[in-house]
PDB file of C-alpha atoms and ligand atoms in Angstrom:
ATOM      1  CA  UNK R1032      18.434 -17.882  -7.845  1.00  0.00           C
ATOM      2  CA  UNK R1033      18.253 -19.725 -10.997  1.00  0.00           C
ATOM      3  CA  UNK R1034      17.585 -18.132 -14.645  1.00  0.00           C
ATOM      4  CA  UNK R1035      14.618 -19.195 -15.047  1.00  0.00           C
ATOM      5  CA  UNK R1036      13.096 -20.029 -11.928  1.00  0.00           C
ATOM      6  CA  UNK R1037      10.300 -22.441 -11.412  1.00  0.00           C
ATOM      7  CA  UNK R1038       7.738 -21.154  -8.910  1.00  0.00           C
ATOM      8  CA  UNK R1039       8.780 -23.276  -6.134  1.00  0.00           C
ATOM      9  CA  UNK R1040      12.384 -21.237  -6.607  1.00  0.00           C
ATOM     10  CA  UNK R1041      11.132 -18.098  -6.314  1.00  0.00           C
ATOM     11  CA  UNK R1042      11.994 -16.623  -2.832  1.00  0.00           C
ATOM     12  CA  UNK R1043       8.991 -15.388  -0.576  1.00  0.00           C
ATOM     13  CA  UNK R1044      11.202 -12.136  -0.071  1.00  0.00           C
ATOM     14  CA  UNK R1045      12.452  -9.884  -1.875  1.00  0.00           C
ATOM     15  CA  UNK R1046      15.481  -7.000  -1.571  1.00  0.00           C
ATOM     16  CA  UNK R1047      12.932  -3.985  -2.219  1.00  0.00           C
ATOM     17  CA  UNK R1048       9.314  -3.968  -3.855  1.00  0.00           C
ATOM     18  CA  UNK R1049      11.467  -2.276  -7.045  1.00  0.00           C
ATOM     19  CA  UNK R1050      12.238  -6.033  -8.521  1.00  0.00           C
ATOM     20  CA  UNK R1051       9.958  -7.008 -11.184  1.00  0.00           C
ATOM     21  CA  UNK R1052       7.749  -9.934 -10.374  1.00  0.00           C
ATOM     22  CA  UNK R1053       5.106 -10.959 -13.227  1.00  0.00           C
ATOM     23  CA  UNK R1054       2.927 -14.273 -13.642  1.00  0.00           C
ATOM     24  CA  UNK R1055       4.091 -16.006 -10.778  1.00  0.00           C
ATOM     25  CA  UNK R1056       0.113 -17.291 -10.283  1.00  0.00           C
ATOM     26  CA  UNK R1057      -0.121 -17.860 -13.895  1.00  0.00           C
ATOM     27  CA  UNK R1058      -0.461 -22.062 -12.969  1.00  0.00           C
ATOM     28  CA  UNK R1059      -3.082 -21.453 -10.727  1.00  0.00           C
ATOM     29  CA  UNK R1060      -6.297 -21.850 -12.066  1.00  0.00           C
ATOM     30  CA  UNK R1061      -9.200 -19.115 -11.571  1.00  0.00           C
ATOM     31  CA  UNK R1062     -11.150 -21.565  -9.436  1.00  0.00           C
ATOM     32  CA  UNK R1063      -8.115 -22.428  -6.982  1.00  0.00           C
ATOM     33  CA  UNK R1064      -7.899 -18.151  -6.995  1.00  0.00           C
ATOM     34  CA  UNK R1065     -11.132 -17.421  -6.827  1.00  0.00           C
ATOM     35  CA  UNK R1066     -11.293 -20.012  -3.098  1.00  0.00           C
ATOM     36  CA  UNK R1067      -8.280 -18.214  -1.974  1.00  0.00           C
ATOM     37  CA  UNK R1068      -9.954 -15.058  -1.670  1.00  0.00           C
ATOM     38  CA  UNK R1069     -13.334 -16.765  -0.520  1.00  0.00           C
ATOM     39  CA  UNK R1070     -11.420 -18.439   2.536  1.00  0.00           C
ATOM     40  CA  UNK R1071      -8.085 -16.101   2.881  1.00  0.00           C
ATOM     41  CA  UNK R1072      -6.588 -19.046   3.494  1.00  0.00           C
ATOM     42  CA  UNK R1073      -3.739 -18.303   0.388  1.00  0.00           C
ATOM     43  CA  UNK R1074      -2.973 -14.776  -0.836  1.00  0.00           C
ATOM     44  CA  UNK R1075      -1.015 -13.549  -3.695  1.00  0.00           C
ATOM     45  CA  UNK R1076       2.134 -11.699  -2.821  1.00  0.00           C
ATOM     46  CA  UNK R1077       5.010  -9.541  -4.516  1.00  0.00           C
ATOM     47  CA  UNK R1078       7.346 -10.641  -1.479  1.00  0.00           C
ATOM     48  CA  UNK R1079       8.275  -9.933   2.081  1.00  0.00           C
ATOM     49  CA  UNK R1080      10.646  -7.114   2.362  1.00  0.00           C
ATOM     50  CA  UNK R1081      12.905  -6.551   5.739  1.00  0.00           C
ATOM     51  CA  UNK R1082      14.063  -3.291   7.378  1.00  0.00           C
ATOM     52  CA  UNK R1083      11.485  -0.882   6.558  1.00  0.00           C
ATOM     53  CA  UNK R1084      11.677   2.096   8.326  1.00  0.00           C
ATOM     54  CA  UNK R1085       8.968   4.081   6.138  1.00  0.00           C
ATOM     55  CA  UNK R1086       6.192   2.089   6.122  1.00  0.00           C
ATOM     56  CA  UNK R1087       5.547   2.852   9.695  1.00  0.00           C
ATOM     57  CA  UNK R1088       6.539   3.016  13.289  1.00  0.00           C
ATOM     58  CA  UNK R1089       9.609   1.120  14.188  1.00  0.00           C
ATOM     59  CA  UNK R1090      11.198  -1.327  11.939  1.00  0.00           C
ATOM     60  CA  UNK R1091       8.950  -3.095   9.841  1.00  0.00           C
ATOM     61  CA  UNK R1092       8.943  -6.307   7.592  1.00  0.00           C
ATOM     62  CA  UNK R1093       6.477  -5.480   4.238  1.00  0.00           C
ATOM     63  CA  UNK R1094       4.357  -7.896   3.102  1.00  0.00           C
ATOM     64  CA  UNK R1095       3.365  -6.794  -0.689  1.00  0.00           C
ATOM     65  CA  UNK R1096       0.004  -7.919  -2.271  1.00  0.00           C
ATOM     66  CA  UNK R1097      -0.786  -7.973  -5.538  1.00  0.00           C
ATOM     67  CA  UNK R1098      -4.023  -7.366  -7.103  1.00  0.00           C
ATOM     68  CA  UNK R1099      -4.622  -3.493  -7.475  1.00  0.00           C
ATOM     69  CA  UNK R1100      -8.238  -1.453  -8.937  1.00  0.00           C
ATOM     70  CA  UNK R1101      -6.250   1.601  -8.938  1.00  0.00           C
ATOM     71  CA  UNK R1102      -4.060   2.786 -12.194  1.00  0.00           C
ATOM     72  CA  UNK R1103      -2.400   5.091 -11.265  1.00  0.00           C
ATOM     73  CA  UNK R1104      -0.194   7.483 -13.451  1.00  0.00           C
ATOM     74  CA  UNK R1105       2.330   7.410 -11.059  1.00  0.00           C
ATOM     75  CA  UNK R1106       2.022   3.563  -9.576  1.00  0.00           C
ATOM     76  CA  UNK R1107       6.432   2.686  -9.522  1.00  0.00           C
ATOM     77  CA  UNK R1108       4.822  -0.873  -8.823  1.00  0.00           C
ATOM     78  CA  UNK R1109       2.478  -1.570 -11.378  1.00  0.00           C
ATOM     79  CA  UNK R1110       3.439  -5.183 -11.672  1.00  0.00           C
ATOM     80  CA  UNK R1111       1.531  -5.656  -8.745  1.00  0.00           C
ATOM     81  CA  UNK R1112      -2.056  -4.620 -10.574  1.00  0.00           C
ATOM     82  CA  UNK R1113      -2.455  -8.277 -11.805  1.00  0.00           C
ATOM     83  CA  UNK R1114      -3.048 -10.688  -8.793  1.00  0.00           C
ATOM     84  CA  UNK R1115      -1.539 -13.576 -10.702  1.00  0.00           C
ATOM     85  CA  UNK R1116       1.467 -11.732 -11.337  1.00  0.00           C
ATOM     86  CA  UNK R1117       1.877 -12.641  -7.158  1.00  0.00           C
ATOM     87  CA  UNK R1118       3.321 -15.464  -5.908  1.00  0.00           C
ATOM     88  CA  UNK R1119       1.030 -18.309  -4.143  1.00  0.00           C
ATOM     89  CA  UNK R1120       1.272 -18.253  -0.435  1.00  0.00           C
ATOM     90  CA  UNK R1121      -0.731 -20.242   2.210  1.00  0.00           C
ATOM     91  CA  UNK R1122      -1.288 -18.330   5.423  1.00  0.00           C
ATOM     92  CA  UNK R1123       0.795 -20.967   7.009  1.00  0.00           C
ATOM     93  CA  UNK R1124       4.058 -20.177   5.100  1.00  0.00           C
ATOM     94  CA  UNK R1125       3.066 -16.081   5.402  1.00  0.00           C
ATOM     95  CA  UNK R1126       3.375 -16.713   9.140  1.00  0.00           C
ATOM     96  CA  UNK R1127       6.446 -18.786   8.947  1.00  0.00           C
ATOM     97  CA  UNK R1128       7.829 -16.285   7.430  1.00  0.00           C
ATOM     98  CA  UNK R1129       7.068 -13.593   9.584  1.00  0.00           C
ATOM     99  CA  UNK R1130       7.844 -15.410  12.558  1.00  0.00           C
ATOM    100  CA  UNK R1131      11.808 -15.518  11.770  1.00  0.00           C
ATOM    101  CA  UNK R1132      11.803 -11.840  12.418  1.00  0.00           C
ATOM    102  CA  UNK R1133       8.857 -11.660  15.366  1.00  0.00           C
ATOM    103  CA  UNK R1134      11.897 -10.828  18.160  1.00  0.00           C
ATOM    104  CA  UNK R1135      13.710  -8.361  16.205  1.00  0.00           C
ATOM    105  CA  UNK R1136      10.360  -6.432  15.018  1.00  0.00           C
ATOM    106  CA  UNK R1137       9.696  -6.211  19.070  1.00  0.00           C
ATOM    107  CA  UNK R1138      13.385  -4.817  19.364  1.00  0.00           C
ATOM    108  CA  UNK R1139      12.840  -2.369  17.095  1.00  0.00           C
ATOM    109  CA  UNK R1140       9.624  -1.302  17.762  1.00  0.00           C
ATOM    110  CA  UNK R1141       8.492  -2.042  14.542  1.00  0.00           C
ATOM    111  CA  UNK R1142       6.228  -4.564  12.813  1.00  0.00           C
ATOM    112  CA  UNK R1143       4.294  -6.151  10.034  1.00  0.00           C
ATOM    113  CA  UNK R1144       3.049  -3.896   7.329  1.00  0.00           C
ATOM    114  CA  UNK R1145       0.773  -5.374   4.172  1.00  0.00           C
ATOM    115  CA  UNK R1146       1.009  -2.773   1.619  1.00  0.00           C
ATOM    116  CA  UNK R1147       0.466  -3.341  -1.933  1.00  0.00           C
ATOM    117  CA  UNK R1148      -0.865  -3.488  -4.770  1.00  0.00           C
ATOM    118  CA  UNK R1149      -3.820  -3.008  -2.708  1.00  0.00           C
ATOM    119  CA  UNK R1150      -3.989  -5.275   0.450  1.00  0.00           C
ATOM    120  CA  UNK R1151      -8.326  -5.091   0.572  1.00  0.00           C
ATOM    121  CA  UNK R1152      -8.539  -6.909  -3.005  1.00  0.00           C
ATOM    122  CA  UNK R1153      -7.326  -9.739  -0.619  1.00  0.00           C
ATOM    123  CA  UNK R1154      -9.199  -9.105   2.584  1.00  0.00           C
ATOM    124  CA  UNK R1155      -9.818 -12.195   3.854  1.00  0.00           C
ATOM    125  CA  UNK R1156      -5.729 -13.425   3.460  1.00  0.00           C
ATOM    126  CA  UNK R1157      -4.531 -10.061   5.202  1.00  0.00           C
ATOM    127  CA  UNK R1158      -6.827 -10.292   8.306  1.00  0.00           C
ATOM    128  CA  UNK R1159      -6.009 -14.032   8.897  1.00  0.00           C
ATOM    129  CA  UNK R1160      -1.900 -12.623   8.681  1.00  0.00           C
ATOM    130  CA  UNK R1161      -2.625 -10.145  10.833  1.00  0.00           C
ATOM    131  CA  UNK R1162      -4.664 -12.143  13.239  1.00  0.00           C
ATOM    132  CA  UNK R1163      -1.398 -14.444  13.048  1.00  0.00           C
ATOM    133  CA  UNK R1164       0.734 -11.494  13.752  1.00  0.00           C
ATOM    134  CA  UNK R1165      -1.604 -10.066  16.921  1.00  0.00           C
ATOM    135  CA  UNK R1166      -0.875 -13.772  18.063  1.00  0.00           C
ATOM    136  CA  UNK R1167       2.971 -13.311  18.065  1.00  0.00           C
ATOM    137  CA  UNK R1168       2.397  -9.993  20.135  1.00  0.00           C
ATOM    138  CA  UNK R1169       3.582  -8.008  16.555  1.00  0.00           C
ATOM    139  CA  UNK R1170       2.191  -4.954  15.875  1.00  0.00           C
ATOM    140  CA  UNK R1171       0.041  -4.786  12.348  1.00  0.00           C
ATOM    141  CA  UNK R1172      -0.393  -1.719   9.603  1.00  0.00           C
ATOM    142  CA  UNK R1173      -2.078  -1.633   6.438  1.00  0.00           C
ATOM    143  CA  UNK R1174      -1.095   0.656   4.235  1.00  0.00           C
ATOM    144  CA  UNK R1175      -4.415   0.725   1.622  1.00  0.00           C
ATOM    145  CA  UNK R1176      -5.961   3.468  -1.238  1.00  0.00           C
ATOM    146  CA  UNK R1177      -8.889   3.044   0.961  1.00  0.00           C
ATOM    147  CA  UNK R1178     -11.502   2.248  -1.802  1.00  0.00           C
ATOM    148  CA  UNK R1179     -12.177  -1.165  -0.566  1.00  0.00           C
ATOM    149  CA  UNK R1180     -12.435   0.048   3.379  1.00  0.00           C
ATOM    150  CA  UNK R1181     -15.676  -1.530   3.746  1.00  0.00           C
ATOM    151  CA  UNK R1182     -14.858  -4.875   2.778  1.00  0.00           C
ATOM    152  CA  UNK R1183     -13.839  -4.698   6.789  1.00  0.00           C
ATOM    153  CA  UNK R1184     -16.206  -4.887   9.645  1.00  0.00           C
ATOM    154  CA  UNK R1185     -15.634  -2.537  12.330  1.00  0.00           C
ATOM    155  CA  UNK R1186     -14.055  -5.922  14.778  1.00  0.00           C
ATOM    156  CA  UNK R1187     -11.684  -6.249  12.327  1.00  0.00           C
ATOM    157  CA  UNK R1188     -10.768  -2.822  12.048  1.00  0.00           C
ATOM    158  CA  UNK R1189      -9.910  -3.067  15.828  1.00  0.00           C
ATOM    159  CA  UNK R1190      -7.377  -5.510  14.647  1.00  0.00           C
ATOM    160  CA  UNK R1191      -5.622  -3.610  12.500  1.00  0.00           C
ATOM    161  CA  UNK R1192      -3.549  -1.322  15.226  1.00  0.00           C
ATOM    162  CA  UNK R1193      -3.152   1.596  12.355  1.00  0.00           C
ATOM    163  CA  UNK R1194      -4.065   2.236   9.173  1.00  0.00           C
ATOM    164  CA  UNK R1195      -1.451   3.906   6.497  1.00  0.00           C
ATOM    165  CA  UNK R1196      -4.331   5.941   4.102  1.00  0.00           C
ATOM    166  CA  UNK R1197      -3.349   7.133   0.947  1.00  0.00           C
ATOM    167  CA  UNK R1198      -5.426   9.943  -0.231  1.00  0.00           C
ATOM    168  CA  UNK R1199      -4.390  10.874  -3.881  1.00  0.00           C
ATOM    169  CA  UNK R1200      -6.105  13.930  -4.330  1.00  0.00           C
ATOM    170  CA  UNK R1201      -9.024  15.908  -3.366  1.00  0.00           C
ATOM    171  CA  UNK R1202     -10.990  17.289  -6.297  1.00  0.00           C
ATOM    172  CA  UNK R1203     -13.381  13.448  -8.091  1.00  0.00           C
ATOM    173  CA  UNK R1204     -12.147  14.691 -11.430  1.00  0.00           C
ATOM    174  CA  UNK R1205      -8.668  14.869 -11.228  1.00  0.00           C
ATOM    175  CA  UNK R1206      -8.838  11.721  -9.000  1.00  0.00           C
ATOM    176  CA  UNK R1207     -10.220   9.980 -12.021  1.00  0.00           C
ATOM    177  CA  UNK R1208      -7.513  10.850 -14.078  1.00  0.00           C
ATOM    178  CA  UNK R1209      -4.664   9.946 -11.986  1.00  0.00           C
ATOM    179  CA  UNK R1210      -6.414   6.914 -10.911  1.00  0.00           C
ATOM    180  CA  UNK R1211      -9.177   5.567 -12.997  1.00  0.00           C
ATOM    181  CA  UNK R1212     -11.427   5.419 -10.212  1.00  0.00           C
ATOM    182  CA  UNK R1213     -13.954   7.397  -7.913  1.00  0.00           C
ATOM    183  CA  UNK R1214     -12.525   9.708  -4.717  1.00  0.00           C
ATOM    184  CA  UNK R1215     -16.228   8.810  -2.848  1.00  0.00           C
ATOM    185  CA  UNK R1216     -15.188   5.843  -0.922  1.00  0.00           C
ATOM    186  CA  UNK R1217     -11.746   6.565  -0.337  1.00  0.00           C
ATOM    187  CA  UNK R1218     -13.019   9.799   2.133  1.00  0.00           C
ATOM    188  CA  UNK R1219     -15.458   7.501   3.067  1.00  0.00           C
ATOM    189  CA  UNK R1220     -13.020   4.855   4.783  1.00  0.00           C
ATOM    190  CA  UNK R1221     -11.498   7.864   6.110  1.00  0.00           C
ATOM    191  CA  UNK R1222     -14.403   9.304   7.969  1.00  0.00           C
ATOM    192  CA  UNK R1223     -15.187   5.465   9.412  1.00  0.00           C
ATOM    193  CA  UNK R1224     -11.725   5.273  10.233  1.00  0.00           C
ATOM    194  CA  UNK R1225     -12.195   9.115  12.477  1.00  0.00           C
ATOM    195  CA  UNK R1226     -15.589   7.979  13.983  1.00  0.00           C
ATOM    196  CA  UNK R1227     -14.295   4.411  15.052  1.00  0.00           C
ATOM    197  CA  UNK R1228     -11.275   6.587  16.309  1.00  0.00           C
ATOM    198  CA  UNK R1229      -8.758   4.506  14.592  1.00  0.00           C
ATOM    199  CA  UNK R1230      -5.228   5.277  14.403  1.00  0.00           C
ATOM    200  CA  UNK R1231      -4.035   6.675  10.702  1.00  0.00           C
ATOM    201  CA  UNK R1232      -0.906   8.088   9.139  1.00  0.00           C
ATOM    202  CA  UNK R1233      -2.031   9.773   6.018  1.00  0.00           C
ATOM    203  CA  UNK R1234       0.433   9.301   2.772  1.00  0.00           C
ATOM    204  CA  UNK R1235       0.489  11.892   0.010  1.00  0.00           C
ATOM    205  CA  UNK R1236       2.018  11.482  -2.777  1.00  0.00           C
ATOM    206  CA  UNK R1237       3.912  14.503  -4.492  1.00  0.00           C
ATOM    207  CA  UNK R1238       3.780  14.332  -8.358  1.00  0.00           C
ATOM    208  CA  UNK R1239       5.052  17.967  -9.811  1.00  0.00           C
ATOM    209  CA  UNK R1240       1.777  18.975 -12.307  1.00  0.00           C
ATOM    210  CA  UNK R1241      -0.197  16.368 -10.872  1.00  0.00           C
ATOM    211  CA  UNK R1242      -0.976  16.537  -7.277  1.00  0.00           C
ATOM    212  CA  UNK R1243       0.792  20.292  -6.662  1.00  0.00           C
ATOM    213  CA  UNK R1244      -1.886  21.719  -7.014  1.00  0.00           C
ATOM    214  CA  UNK R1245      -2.185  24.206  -3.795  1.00  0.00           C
ATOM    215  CA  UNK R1246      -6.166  24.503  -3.760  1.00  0.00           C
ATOM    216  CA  UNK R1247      -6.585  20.375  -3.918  1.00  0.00           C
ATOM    217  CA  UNK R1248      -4.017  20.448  -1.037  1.00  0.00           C
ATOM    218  CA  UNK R1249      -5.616  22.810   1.625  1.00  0.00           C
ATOM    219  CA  UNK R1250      -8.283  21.115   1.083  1.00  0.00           C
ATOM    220  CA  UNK R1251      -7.140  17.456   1.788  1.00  0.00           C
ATOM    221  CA  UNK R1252      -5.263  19.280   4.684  1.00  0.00           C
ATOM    222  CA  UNK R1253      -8.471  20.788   6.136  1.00  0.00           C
ATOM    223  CA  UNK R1254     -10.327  17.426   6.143  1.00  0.00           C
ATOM    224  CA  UNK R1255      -6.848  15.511   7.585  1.00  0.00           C
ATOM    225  CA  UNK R1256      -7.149  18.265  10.527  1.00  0.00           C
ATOM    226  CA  UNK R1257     -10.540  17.795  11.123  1.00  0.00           C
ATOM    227  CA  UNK R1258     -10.640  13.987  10.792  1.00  0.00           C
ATOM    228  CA  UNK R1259      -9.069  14.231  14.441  1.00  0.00           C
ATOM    229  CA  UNK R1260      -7.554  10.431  14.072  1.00  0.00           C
ATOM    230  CA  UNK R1261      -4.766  11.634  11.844  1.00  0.00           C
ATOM    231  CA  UNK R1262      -1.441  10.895  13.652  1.00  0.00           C
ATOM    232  CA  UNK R1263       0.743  12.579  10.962  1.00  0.00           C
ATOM    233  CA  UNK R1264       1.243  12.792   7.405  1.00  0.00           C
ATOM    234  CA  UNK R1265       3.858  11.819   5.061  1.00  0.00           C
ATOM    235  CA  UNK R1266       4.414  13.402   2.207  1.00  0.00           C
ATOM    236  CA  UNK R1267       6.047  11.002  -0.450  1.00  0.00           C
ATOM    237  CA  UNK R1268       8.019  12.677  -3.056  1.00  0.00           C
ATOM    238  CA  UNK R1269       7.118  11.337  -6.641  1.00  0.00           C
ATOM    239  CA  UNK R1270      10.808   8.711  -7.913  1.00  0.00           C
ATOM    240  CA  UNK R1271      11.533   7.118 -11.051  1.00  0.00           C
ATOM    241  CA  UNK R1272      12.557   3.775  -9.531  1.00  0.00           C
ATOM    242  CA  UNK R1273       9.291   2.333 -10.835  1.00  0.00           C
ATOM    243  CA  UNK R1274      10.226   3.842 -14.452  1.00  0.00           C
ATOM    244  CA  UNK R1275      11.511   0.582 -15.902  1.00  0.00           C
ATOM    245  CA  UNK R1276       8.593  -1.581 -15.027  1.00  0.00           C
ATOM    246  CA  UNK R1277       6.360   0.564 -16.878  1.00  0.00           C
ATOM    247  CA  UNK R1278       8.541  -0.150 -20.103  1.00  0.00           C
ATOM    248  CA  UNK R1279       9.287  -3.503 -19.210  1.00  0.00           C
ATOM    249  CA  UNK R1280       5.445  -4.444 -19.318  1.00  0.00           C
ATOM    250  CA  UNK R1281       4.939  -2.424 -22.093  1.00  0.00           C
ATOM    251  CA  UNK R1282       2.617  -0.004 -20.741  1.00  0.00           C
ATOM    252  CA  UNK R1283       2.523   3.433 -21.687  1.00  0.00           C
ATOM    253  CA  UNK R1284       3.922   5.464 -18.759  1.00  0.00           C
ATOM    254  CA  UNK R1285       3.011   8.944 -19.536  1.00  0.00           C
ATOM    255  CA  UNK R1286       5.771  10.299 -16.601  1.00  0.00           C
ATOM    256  CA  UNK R1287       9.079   9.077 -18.160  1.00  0.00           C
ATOM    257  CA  UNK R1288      10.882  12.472 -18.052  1.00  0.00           C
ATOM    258  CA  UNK R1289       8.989  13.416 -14.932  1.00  0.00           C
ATOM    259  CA  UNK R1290      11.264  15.121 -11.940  1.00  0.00           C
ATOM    260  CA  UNK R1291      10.985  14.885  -8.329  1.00  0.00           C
ATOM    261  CA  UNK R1292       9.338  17.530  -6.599  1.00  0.00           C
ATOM    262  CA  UNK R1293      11.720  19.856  -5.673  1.00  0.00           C
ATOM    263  CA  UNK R1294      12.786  20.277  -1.809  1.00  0.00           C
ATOM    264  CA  UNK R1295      10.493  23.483  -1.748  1.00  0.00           C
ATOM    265  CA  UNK R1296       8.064  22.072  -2.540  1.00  0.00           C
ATOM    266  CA  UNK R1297       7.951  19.106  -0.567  1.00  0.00           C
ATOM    267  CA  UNK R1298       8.386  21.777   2.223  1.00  0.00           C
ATOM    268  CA  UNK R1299       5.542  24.237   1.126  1.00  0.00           C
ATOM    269  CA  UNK R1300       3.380  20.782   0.654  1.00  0.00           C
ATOM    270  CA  UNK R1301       4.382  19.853   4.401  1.00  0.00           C
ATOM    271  CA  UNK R1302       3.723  23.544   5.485  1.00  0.00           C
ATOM    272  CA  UNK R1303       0.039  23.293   4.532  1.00  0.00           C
ATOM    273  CA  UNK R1304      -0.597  20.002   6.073  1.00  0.00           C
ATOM    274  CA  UNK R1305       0.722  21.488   9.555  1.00  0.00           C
ATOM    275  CA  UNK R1306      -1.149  24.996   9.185  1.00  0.00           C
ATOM    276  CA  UNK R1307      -4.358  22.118   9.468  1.00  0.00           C
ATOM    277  CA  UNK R1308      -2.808  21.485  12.645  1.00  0.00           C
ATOM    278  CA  UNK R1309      -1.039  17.989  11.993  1.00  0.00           C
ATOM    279  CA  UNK R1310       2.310  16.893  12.228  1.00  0.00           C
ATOM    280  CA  UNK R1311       4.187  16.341   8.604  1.00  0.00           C
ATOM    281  CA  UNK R1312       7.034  15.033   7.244  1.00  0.00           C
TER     282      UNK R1312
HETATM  283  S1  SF4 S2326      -3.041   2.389  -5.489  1.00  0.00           S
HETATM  284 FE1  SF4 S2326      -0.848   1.989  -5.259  1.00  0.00          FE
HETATM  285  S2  SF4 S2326      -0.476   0.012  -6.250  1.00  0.00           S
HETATM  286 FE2  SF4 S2326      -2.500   0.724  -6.915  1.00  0.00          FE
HETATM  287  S3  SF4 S2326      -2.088   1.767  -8.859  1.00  0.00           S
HETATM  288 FE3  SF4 S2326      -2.044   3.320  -7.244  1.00  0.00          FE
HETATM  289  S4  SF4 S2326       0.093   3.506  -6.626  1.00  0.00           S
HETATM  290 FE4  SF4 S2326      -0.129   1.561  -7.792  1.00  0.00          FE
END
């Protein structure tokens, strides 16, 4: 790619979410933005990523959003809060795109996942993708914070063949502080998600000091088992891979000497999740 790239240079995909990506919308004016969302007809993505085995079943090709509500201490993609730091994609090119890989996806039993940023800021773009993606027979995940879950009407929640749920923690409080935003609706998507029966993998993110906290996690391991849609849960150890972005945008990242969780505790965090009776990892 060239130095400095114009927009048109910039590649849809991307080798991992890690590469920094800022103002790639910055020529788009609000009004053109501000349609996009209205009609889903253009969204505003990091990139496409290939060969995901993480971001659920099977293989998986990534589609990352940008536009994010949540600020989280932890975020190791925070260029992805601003929407205009996304690139401009029509629905048409998003399904070009994912079309290339449609046969090997099937191979692998994998898929198209729209993570984030957070995918809901852009409803209306993500359900047309996946609606493409049903079309070509490839199975859809949308791995979301959950605290726009009712921008979706229960049809299109039928579309979406499982939902990747990240609960941050338990307690409203603490939930404010890592986050900057209210717990209420996040447990609220969950428990439409349980009563429409719909299939979720719950991710839980391990931050030493942060979210260790052994109370906070029986709990969200009590209401995972008794949610009774809960497929299994992955525990996600806190990284540093996200560490430069922070200090490349200049924004004060309060984790920089931070460790990972240890392996015991990753394995005690696991431990509690299954003593709720569901699978962890
Ligand atoms: S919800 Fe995800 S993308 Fe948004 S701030 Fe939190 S970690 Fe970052």
């Amino acid at each position: 790619m060239p130095k400095n790239p114009t927009i048109e240079q910039v590649p849809i995909t991307a080798k991992n979410p890690f590469v920094l990506r800022v103002n790639l919308s910055q020529n788009v004016p609000d009004v053109e933005a501000r349609a996009a969302l209205a009609s889903g007809d253009m969204g505003f993505l990091h990139s496409f990523t290939t060969g995901s085995t993480v971001d659920g079943p099977g293989v998986r090709v990534v589609a990352w959003t940008s536009g994010c509500l949540f600020r989280c201490l932890y975020c190791h993609n925070p260029d992805t809060w601003n929407m205009k730091n996304g690139l401009p994609v029509t629905v048409e090119k998003a399904t070009d795109e994912l079309r290339k890989y449609r046969f090997g996806l099937k191979t692998m039993s994998g898929g198209l996942t729209i993570s984030g940023g957070e995918p809901l800021m852009q409803h209306r773009f993500v359900m047309k993708l996946f609606r493409a993606a049903h079309a070509m027979r490839i199975h859809t995940a949308l791995d979301t914070n959950g605290c726009l879950g009712d921008r979706l009407s229960d049809e299109e929640l039928e579309v979406i063949n499982l939902v990747l749920l990240d609960i941050k923690t338990w307690d409203p409080e603490r939930h404010r502080h890592l986050t900057g935003t209210d717990v209420g609706p996040v447990l609220a998507f969950a428990r439409r998600l349980a009563a429409r029966k719909r299939p979720v993998w719950l991710r839980y993110v391990l931050v030493p000091g942060l979210t260790d906290d052994p109370d906070d996690i029986a709990r969200i391991a009590q209401f995972t088992g008794e949610l009774g849609n809960v497929e299994r849960v992955d525990v996600l150890p806190f990284h540093q891979m996200g560490r430069y972005k922070w200090n490349e945008l200049g924004l004060n990242y309060t984790l920089q000497d931070l460790a990972p969780p240890s392996e015991e505790l990753v394995e005690r965090t696991c431990a509690q999740f299954r003593s709720a009776g569901v699978n962890a990892y």
